[in-house]
PDB file of C-alpha atoms in Angstrom:
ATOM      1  CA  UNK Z   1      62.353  65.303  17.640  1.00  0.00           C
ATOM      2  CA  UNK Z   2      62.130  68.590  16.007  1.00  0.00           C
ATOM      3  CA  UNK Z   3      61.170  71.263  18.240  1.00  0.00           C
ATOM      4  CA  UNK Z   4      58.778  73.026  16.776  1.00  0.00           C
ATOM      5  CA  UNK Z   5      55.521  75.884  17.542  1.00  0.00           C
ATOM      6  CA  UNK Z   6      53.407  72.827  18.350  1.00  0.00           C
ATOM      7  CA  UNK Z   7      55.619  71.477  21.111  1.00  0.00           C
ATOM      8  CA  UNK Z   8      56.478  74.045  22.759  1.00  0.00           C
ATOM      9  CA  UNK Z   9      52.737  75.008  22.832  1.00  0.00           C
ATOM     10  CA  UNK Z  10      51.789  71.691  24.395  1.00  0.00           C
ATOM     11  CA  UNK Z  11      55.089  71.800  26.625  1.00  0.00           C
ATOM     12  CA  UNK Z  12      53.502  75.265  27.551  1.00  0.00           C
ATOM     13  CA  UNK Z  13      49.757  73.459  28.541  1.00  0.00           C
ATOM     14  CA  UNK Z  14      51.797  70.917  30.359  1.00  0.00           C
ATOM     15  CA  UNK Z  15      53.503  73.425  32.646  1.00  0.00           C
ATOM     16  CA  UNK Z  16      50.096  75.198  33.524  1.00  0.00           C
ATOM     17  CA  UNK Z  17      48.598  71.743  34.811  1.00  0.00           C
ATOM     18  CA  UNK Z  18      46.507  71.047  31.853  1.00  0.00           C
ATOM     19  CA  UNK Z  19      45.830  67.363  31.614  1.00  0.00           C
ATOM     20  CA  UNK Z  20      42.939  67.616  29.033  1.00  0.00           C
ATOM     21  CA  UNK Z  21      41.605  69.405  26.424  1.00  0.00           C
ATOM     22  CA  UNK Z  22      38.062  69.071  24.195  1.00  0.00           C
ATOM     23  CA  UNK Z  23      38.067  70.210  20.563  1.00  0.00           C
ATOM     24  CA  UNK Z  24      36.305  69.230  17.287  1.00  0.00           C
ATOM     25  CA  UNK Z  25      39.627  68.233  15.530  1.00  0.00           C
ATOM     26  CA  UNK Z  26      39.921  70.994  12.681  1.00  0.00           C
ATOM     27  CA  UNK Z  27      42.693  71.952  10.088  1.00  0.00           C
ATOM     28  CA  UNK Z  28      43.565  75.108  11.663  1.00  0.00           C
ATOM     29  CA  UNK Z  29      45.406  73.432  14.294  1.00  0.00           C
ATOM     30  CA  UNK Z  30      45.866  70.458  13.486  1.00  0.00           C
ATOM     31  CA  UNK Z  31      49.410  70.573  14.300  1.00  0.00           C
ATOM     32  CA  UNK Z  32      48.846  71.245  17.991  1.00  0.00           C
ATOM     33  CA  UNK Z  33      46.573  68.609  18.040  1.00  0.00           C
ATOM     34  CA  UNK Z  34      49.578  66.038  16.626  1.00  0.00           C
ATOM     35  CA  UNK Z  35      51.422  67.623  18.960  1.00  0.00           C
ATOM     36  CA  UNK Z  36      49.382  67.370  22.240  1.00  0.00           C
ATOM     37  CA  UNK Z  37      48.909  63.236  21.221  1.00  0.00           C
ATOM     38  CA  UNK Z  38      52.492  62.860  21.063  1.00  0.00           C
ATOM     39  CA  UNK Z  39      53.330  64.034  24.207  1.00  0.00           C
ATOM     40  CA  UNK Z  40      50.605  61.885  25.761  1.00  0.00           C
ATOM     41  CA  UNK Z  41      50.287  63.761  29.361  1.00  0.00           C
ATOM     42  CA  UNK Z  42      47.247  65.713  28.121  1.00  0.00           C
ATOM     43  CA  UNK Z  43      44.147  63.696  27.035  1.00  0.00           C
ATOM     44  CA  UNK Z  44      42.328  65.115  23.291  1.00  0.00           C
ATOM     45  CA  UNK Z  45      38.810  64.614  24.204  1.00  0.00           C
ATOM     46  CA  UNK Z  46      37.149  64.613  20.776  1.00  0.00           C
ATOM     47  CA  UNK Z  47      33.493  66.058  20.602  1.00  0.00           C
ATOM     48  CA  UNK Z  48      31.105  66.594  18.267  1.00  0.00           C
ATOM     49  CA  UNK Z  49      30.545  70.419  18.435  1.00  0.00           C
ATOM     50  CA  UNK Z  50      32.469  73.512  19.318  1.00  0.00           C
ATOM     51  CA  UNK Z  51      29.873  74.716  21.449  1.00  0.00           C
ATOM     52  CA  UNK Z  52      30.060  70.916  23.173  1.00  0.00           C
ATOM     53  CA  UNK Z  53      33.618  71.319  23.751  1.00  0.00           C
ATOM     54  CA  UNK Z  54      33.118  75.186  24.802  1.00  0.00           C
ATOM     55  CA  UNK Z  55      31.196  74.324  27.631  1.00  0.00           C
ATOM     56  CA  UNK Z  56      33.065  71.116  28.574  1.00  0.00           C
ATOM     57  CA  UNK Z  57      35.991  73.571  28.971  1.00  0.00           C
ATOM     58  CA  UNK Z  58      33.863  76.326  30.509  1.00  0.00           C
ATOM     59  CA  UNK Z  59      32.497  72.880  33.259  1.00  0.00           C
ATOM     60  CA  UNK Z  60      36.310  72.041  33.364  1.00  0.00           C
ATOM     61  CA  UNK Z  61      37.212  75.522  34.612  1.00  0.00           C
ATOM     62  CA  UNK Z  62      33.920  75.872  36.895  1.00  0.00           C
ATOM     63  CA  UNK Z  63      34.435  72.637  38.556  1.00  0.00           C
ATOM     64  CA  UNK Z  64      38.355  72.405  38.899  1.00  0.00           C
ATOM     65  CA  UNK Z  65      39.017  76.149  39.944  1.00  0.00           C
ATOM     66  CA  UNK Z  66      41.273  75.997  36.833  1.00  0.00           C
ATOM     67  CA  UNK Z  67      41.459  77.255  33.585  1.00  0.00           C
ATOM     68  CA  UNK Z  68      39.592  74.691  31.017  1.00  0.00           C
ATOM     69  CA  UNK Z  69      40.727  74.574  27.663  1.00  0.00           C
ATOM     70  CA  UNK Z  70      39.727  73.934  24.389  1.00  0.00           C
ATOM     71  CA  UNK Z  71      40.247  74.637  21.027  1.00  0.00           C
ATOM     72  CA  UNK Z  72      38.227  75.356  17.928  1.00  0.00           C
ATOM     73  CA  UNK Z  73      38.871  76.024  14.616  1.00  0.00           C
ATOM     74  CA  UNK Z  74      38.511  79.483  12.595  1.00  0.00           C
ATOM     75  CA  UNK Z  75      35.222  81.000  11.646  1.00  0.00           C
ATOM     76  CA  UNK Z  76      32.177  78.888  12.152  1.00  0.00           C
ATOM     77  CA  UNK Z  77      34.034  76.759  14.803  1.00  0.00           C
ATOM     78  CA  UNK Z  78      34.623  79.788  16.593  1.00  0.00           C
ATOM     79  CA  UNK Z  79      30.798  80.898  16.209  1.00  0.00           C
ATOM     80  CA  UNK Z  80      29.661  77.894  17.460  1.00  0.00           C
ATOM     81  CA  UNK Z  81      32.164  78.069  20.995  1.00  0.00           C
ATOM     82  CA  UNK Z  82      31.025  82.019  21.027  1.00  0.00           C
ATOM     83  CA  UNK Z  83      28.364  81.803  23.067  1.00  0.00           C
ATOM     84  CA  UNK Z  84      30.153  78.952  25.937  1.00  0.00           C
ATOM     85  CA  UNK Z  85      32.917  82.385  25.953  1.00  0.00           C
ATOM     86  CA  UNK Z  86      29.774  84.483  26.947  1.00  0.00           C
ATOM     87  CA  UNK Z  87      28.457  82.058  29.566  1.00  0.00           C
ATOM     88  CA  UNK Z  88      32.137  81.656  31.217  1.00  0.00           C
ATOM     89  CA  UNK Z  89      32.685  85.586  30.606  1.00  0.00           C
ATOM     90  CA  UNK Z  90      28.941  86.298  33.019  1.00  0.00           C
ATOM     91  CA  UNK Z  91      29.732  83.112  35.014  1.00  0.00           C
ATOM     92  CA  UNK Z  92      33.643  84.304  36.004  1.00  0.00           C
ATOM     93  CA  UNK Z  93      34.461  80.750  34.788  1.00  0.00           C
ATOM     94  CA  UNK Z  94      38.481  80.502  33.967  1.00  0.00           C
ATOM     95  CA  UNK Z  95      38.582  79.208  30.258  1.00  0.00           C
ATOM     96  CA  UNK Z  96      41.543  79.640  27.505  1.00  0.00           C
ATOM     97  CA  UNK Z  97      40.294  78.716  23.946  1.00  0.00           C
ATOM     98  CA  UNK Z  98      43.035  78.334  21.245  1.00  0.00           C
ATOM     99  CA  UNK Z  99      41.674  79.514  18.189  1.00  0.00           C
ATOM    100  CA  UNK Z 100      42.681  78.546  14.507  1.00  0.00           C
ATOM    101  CA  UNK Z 101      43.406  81.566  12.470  1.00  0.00           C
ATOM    102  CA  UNK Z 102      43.979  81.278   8.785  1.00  0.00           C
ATOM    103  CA  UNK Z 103      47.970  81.526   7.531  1.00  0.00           C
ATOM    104  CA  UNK Z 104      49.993  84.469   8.076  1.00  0.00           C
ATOM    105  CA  UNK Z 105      50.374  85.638   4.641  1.00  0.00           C
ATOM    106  CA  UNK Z 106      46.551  85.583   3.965  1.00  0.00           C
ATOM    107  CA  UNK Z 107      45.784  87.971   6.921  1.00  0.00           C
ATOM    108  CA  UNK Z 108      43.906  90.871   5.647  1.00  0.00           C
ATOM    109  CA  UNK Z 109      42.786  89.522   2.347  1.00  0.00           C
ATOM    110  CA  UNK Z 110      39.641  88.361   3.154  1.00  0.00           C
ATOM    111  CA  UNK Z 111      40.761  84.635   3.337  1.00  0.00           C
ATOM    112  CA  UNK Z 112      38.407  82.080   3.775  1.00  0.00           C
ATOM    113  CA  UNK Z 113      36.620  81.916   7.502  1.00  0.00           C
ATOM    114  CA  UNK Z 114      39.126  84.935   8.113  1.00  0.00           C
ATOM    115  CA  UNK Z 115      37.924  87.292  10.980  1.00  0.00           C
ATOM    116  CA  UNK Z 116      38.862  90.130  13.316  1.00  0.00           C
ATOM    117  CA  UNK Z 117      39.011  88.036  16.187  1.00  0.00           C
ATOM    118  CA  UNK Z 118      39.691  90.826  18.747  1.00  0.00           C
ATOM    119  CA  UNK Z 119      36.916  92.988  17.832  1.00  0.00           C
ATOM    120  CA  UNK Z 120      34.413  89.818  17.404  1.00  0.00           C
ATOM    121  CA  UNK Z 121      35.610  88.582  21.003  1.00  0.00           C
ATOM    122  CA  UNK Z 122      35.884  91.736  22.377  1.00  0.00           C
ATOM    123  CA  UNK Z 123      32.555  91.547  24.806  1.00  0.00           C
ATOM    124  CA  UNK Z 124      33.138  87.685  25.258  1.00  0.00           C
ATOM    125  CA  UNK Z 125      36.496  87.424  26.595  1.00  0.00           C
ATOM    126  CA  UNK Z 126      38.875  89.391  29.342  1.00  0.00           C
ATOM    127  CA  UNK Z 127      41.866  88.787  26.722  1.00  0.00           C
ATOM    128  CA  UNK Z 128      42.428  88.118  23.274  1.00  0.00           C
ATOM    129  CA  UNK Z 129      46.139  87.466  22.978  1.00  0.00           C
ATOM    130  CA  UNK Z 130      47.420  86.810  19.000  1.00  0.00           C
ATOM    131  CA  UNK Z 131      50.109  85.132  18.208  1.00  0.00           C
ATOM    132  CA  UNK Z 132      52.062  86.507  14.961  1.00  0.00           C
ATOM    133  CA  UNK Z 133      55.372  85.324  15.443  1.00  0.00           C
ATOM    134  CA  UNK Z 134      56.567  81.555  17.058  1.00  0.00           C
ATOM    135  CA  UNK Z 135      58.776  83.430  19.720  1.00  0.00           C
ATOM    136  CA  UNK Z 136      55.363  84.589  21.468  1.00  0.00           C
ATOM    137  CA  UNK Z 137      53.710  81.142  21.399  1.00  0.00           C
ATOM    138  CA  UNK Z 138      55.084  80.146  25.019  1.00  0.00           C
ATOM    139  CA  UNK Z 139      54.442  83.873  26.361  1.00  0.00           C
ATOM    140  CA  UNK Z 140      50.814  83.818  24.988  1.00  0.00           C
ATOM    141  CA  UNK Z 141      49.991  80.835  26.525  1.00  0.00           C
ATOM    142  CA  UNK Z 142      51.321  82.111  30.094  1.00  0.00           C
ATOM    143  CA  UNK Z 143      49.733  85.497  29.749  1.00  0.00           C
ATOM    144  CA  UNK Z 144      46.143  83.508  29.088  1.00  0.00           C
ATOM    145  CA  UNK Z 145      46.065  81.418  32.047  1.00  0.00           C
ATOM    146  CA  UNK Z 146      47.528  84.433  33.808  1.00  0.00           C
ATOM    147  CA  UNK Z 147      44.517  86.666  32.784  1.00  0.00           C
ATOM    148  CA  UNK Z 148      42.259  83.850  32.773  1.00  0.00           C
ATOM    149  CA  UNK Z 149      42.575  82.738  36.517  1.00  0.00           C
ATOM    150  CA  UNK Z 150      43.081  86.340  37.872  1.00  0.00           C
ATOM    151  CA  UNK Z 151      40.950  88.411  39.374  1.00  0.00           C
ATOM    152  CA  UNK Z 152      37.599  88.211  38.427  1.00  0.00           C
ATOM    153  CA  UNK Z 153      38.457  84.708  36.257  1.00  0.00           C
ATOM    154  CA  UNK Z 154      37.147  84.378  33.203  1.00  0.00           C
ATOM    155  CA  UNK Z 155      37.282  83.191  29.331  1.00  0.00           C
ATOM    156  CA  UNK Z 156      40.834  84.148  27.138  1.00  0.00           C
ATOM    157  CA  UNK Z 157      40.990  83.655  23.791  1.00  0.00           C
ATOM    158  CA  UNK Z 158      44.613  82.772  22.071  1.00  0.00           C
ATOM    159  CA  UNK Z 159      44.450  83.324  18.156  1.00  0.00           C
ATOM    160  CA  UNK Z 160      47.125  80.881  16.537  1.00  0.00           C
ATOM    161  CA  UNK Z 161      47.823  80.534  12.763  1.00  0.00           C
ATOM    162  CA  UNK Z 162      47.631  77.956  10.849  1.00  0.00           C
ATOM    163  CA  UNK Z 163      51.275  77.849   9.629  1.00  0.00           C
ATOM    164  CA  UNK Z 164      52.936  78.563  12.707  1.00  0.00           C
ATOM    165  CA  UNK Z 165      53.197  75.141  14.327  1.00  0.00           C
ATOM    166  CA  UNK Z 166      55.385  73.685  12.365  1.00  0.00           C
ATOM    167  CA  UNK Z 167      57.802  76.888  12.676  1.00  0.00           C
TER     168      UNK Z 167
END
């Protein structure tokens, strides 16, 4: 098997304890989520909403004294999980939500369902940690459950895009 962003990303899950993660499956990560069904130690649970699988990560974290994770899609799947980050950032709930970004090359152009994610998460989140290049993928991961179980707990966001899992 190739080793590729996607692997080592769920590889990275894997060695923080994560045995299950809720999404609405989306193309902006779809690669993680091929990824995270091959390796078969951490369970997809599919849901209907991103706000659904918000709080199921945000209930996750609450009840398990754990980060809970999920991960949504760019744009309106991120609006949707916004206001889950809100209720785990007041609630000191540990959460990290991987976010879809659109591809490298179309940052700053206005892409489709392209945001600032760090100013727009900015009062939701202790951390918003981007990932631009595939050598921070493993690092990102370990500074969010870092942030996101330290301290006062609470939500971090990790901003992945599009064409990086394959890298």
């Amino acid at each position: 098997m190739t080793r590729t962003v996607a692997r080592l990303l769920a590889e990275s899950l894997e060695a923080h304890e994560v045995d299950q993660v809720y999404c609405v499956p989306g193309e902006s990560y779809v690669g993680l989520t091929s990824a995270l069904i091959e390796r078969n130690s951490i369970r997809v649970i599919v849901c209907r909403h991103e706000g659904g699988a918000g709080y199921m990560a945000v209930a996750d974290g609450r009840l398990r004294d754990r980060a809970g994770v999920a991960m949504v899609s760019r744009g309106p799947g991120l609006s949707n999980a916004m206001v889950s980050l809100h209720s785990a950032y007041h609630d000191a709930t540990p959460v990290v939500m991987l976010v879809g970004q659109v591809e490298r090359k179309d940052f700053g152009r206005l892409a489709l369902q392209e945001q600032n994610y760090s100013r727009l998460l900015s009062d939701v989140t202790k951390l918003v940690v981007e990932v631009n290049e595939p050598e921070q993928a493993s690092e990102a991961i370990a500074r969010a459950f870092h942030v996101a179980e330290s301290g006062t707990p609470g939500p971090v966001a990790v901003i992945l895009p599009e064409d990086i899992f394959d890298e």
